[in-house]
Every structure is written in structure tokens, then in C-alpha cells.
Amino acid sequence: MLRLVLDMKIGDEERLLLEMAKRSAESLLRIIADVLDFSRLEAGMMRFEKEVFPLAEVISTAVEVVSSHALEKGIQLSWRVEDAVPKQVQGDAGRLRQVLVNLLGNSVKFTERGEVEVTARLVDQPAAAGQRLILFSVRDTGEGIPENQLERIFGKFTQLDSSLTKRHGGTGL
């Protein structure tokens, strides 16, 4: 509903307030979805689709989701799929989009200036018969994570610096 109102002719002050409300609603929805997915994973109930989909479309829509936040911060957001990657792939487009949105969202959140880029490329490792592995990487110009803290960030509800939570928000899921 907020999107519909934002598409109408409204005043600048109203637009600013509605955009804040929209960002808050989107943030809350993401947290709820993450908590539900986390619960499904722990219970072994996560289901993955197996469908053919256009990879570039999934990546571009994930980028689109975080583009307004990147624009607000003056961060250049880009994506690319290397030529060797097939145009159509098989898997769960929705889950892939969700993972990319989370990774890109964190990159934008913790990057003060510069750029964020997501890349898809084929991996030169053997996969199951008839399958190929695609590596998705998100690169940014943020301050990064110290190498001795990399393992720690994969713990449940873990963030490296609680002062960043106050400034940037998030749950550490």
C-alpha cells in the first residue's frame, strides 16, 4: 500500500515520511522471513524448488531490491554474469534471490562510500554428473571483516561489533 501511495502525487514531506515507513516495513518483513527460514533450516523442513530460470533476471531483481538504499548512500551498485555462465540454470530462483538480497543488503549497509558488485562465474571444480557449479561473489569497498573474525560471523545471531548494530541495525541472522 505504501508503494501505491508513493506513486501518487504527494508533497515532499509526506513522501519522506512514507519512504521511511516503507523502509521500516521492508526491514521488518526481511527479519520475519529470515527468522522463519532459520527455523525451517534447523528443523530440516526447508524445501528447495528445482526449476529452470534466467540467472541474469534473478541477479538483476536482487540488485534492484537494494538499489534505493545504495542510491541514498551514493554507492555504485553493479552486477555481472561472466560469459561462460549459462543463461538458464536450474534451482530455486526465490532462495537464490533471497541470499543475494541479504548479501547485497549487508554490503550496502556496511559500505560508507564506493561500490558494491555481485558477480556470477563458473567454478572449475568437478560437480555431480551433468552439473556445473556457479560461484556468486559480492565485493564491496567497505571496511571488511578482519581475517581472524571470519569464522565468527557464521554463528547464530552473531555480529562482530555491537556498536555497528546500533548504527546500521540488523539481527545477525
Coordinates of C-alpha atoms in Angstrom, one line a residue:
M1 CA 0.0 0.0 0.0
L2 CA 2.9 2.3 0.8
R3 CA 4.2 1.8 -2.8
L4 CA 0.9 2.7 -4.2
V5 CA 0.7 6.0 -2.2
L6 CA 4.3 6.8 -3.1
D7 CA 3.4 6.5 -6.8
M8 CA 0.8 9.2 -6.3
K9 CA 1.3 13.0 -6.4
I10 CA 2.2 13.9 -2.8
G11 CA 4.2 16.5 -1.0
D12 CA 7.9 16.2 -0.3
E13 CA 7.4 15.9 3.5
E14 CA 4.7 13.3 3.1
R15 CA 7.0 11.4 0.6
L16 CA 9.9 11.5 3.1
L17 CA 7.8 10.1 5.9
L18 CA 6.1 7.4 3.7
E19 CA 9.5 6.3 2.4
M20 CA 10.8 5.9 5.9
A21 CA 7.7 3.8 6.8
K22 CA 8.2 1.7 3.6
R23 CA 11.9 1.0 4.5
S24 CA 10.9 0.1 8.1
A25 CA 8.2 -2.3 6.8
E26 CA 10.6 -3.9 4.3
S27 CA 13.2 -4.3 7.1
L28 CA 10.6 -6.0 9.4
L29 CA 9.5 -8.3 6.6
R30 CA 13.1 -9.3 5.9
I31 CA 13.7 -10.1 9.6
I32 CA 10.5 -12.2 9.8
A33 CA 11.3 -14.1 6.7
D34 CA 14.9 -14.7 7.9
V35 CA 13.7 -16.0 11.3
L36 CA 11.1 -18.3 9.6
D37 CA 13.8 -19.6 7.2
F38 CA 16.2 -20.1 10.1
S39 CA 13.6 -22.2 11.9
R40 CA 12.9 -24.2 8.8
L41 CA 16.6 -24.9 8.3
E42 CA 17.1 -26.0 11.9
A43 CA 14.0 -28.3 11.7
G44 CA 15.2 -29.8 8.4
M45 CA 12.0 -28.6 6.8
M46 CA 13.4 -26.2 4.2
R47 CA 12.2 -27.1 0.7
F48 CA 14.0 -26.1 -2.4
E49 CA 12.4 -25.7 -5.8
K50 CA 14.0 -27.2 -8.9
E51 CA 13.0 -25.0 -11.8
V52 CA 14.8 -23.6 -14.9
F53 CA 15.1 -19.8 -14.7
P54 CA 17.1 -17.0 -16.3
L55 CA 20.0 -16.3 -14.0
A56 CA 20.6 -12.7 -15.0
E57 CA 17.0 -11.8 -14.2
V58 CA 17.3 -13.2 -10.7
I59 CA 20.5 -11.3 -10.1
S60 CA 19.1 -8.0 -11.5
T61 CA 16.0 -8.2 -9.3
A62 CA 18.1 -8.8 -6.2
V63 CA 20.2 -5.8 -7.1
E64 CA 17.0 -3.8 -7.7
V65 CA 15.8 -4.6 -4.2
V66 CA 18.8 -2.9 -2.5
S67 CA 19.3 -0.2 -5.2
S68 CA 17.3 2.6 -3.5
H69 CA 19.4 2.2 -0.3
A70 CA 22.6 2.2 -2.3
L71 CA 21.4 5.3 -4.2
E72 CA 20.6 7.1 -0.9
K73 CA 24.2 6.4 0.3
G74 CA 25.8 7.3 -3.0
I75 CA 27.1 3.8 -3.5
Q76 CA 27.5 2.5 -7.0
L77 CA 25.8 -0.9 -7.3
S78 CA 26.5 -3.2 -10.2
W79 CA 26.3 -6.9 -11.3
R80 CA 27.8 -9.1 -13.9
V81 CA 27.5 -12.7 -15.1
E82 CA 30.6 -14.0 -16.8
D83 CA 30.2 -15.2 -20.4
A84 CA 30.8 -18.8 -19.6
V85 CA 27.8 -19.0 -17.2
P86 CA 24.7 -20.5 -18.9
K87 CA 21.8 -18.0 -19.4
Q88 CA 19.3 -20.5 -18.0
V89 CA 20.1 -22.5 -14.8
Q90 CA 18.1 -25.0 -12.7
G91 CA 17.5 -24.5 -9.0
D92 CA 15.5 -22.4 -6.6
A93 CA 15.3 -18.8 -8.0
G94 CA 13.5 -17.5 -4.9
R95 CA 16.0 -18.8 -2.5
L96 CA 18.9 -17.6 -4.6
R97 CA 17.3 -14.1 -4.8
Q98 CA 16.9 -14.1 -1.1
V99 CA 20.5 -15.0 -0.4
L100 CA 21.7 -12.4 -2.9
V101 CA 19.5 -9.7 -1.4
N102 CA 20.8 -10.5 2.1
L103 CA 24.4 -10.4 1.0
L104 CA 24.0 -7.2 -1.1
G105 CA 21.9 -5.6 1.7
N106 CA 24.7 -6.2 4.2
S107 CA 27.3 -4.9 1.7
V108 CA 25.4 -1.7 1.1
K109 CA 24.7 -1.4 4.9
F110 CA 28.3 -1.6 5.9
T111 CA 29.8 0.3 2.9
E112 CA 30.1 4.1 3.6
R113 CA 31.2 5.1 0.1
G114 CA 32.3 3.5 -3.1
E115 CA 30.8 0.4 -4.7
V116 CA 29.2 -3.0 -4.3
E117 CA 29.3 -5.6 -7.1
V118 CA 27.9 -9.1 -7.4
T119 CA 29.4 -11.5 -9.9
A120 CA 28.4 -14.9 -11.1
R121 CA 31.1 -17.2 -12.6
L122 CA 31.6 -20.9 -13.3
V123 CA 33.8 -22.8 -10.8
D124 CA 36.5 -25.1 -12.3
Q125 CA 35.7 -27.9 -9.8
P126 CA 34.1 -31.2 -10.6
A127 CA 30.4 -31.4 -9.8
A128 CA 27.9 -34.2 -10.0
A129 CA 27.5 -35.7 -13.4
G130 CA 25.9 -33.2 -15.8
Q131 CA 26.1 -30.4 -13.3
R132 CA 28.3 -27.3 -13.1
L133 CA 28.9 -25.1 -10.1
I134 CA 28.4 -21.3 -10.2
L135 CA 30.1 -19.1 -7.7
F136 CA 28.4 -15.9 -6.6
S137 CA 30.6 -13.3 -5.0
V138 CA 29.8 -9.9 -3.6
R139 CA 32.6 -7.4 -3.5
D140 CA 32.4 -4.0 -1.8
T141 CA 34.6 -1.1 -0.7
G142 CA 33.5 -1.3 2.9
E143 CA 36.0 -1.7 5.7
G144 CA 35.7 -5.5 5.6
I145 CA 35.9 -8.2 8.2
P146 CA 39.3 -9.0 9.9
E147 CA 40.5 -12.4 8.8
N148 CA 40.7 -13.7 12.4
Q149 CA 36.9 -12.9 12.7
L150 CA 35.7 -14.6 9.5
E151 CA 34.6 -17.9 11.2
R152 CA 32.8 -16.0 14.0
I153 CA 30.3 -14.3 11.7
F154 CA 28.7 -17.6 10.8
G155 CA 27.5 -18.1 14.3
K156 CA 23.8 -17.7 15.2
F157 CA 22.8 -14.1 15.9
T158 CA 26.4 -13.1 15.9
Q159 CA 27.8 -9.7 14.9
L160 CA 31.4 -8.6 15.2
D161 CA 30.7 -5.2 16.8
S162 CA 27.5 -4.5 18.7
S163 CA 28.1 -0.7 18.2
L164 CA 27.5 -1.3 14.5
T165 CA 24.1 -2.8 15.3
K166 CA 23.1 0.4 16.8
R167 CA 24.3 2.4 13.8
H168 CA 23.2 0.0 11.0
G169 CA 20.6 -2.2 12.5
G170 CA 20.1 -5.9 11.8
T171 CA 19.8 -9.1 13.8
G172 CA 23.0 -11.1 13.0
L173 CA 20.9 -13.9 11.4

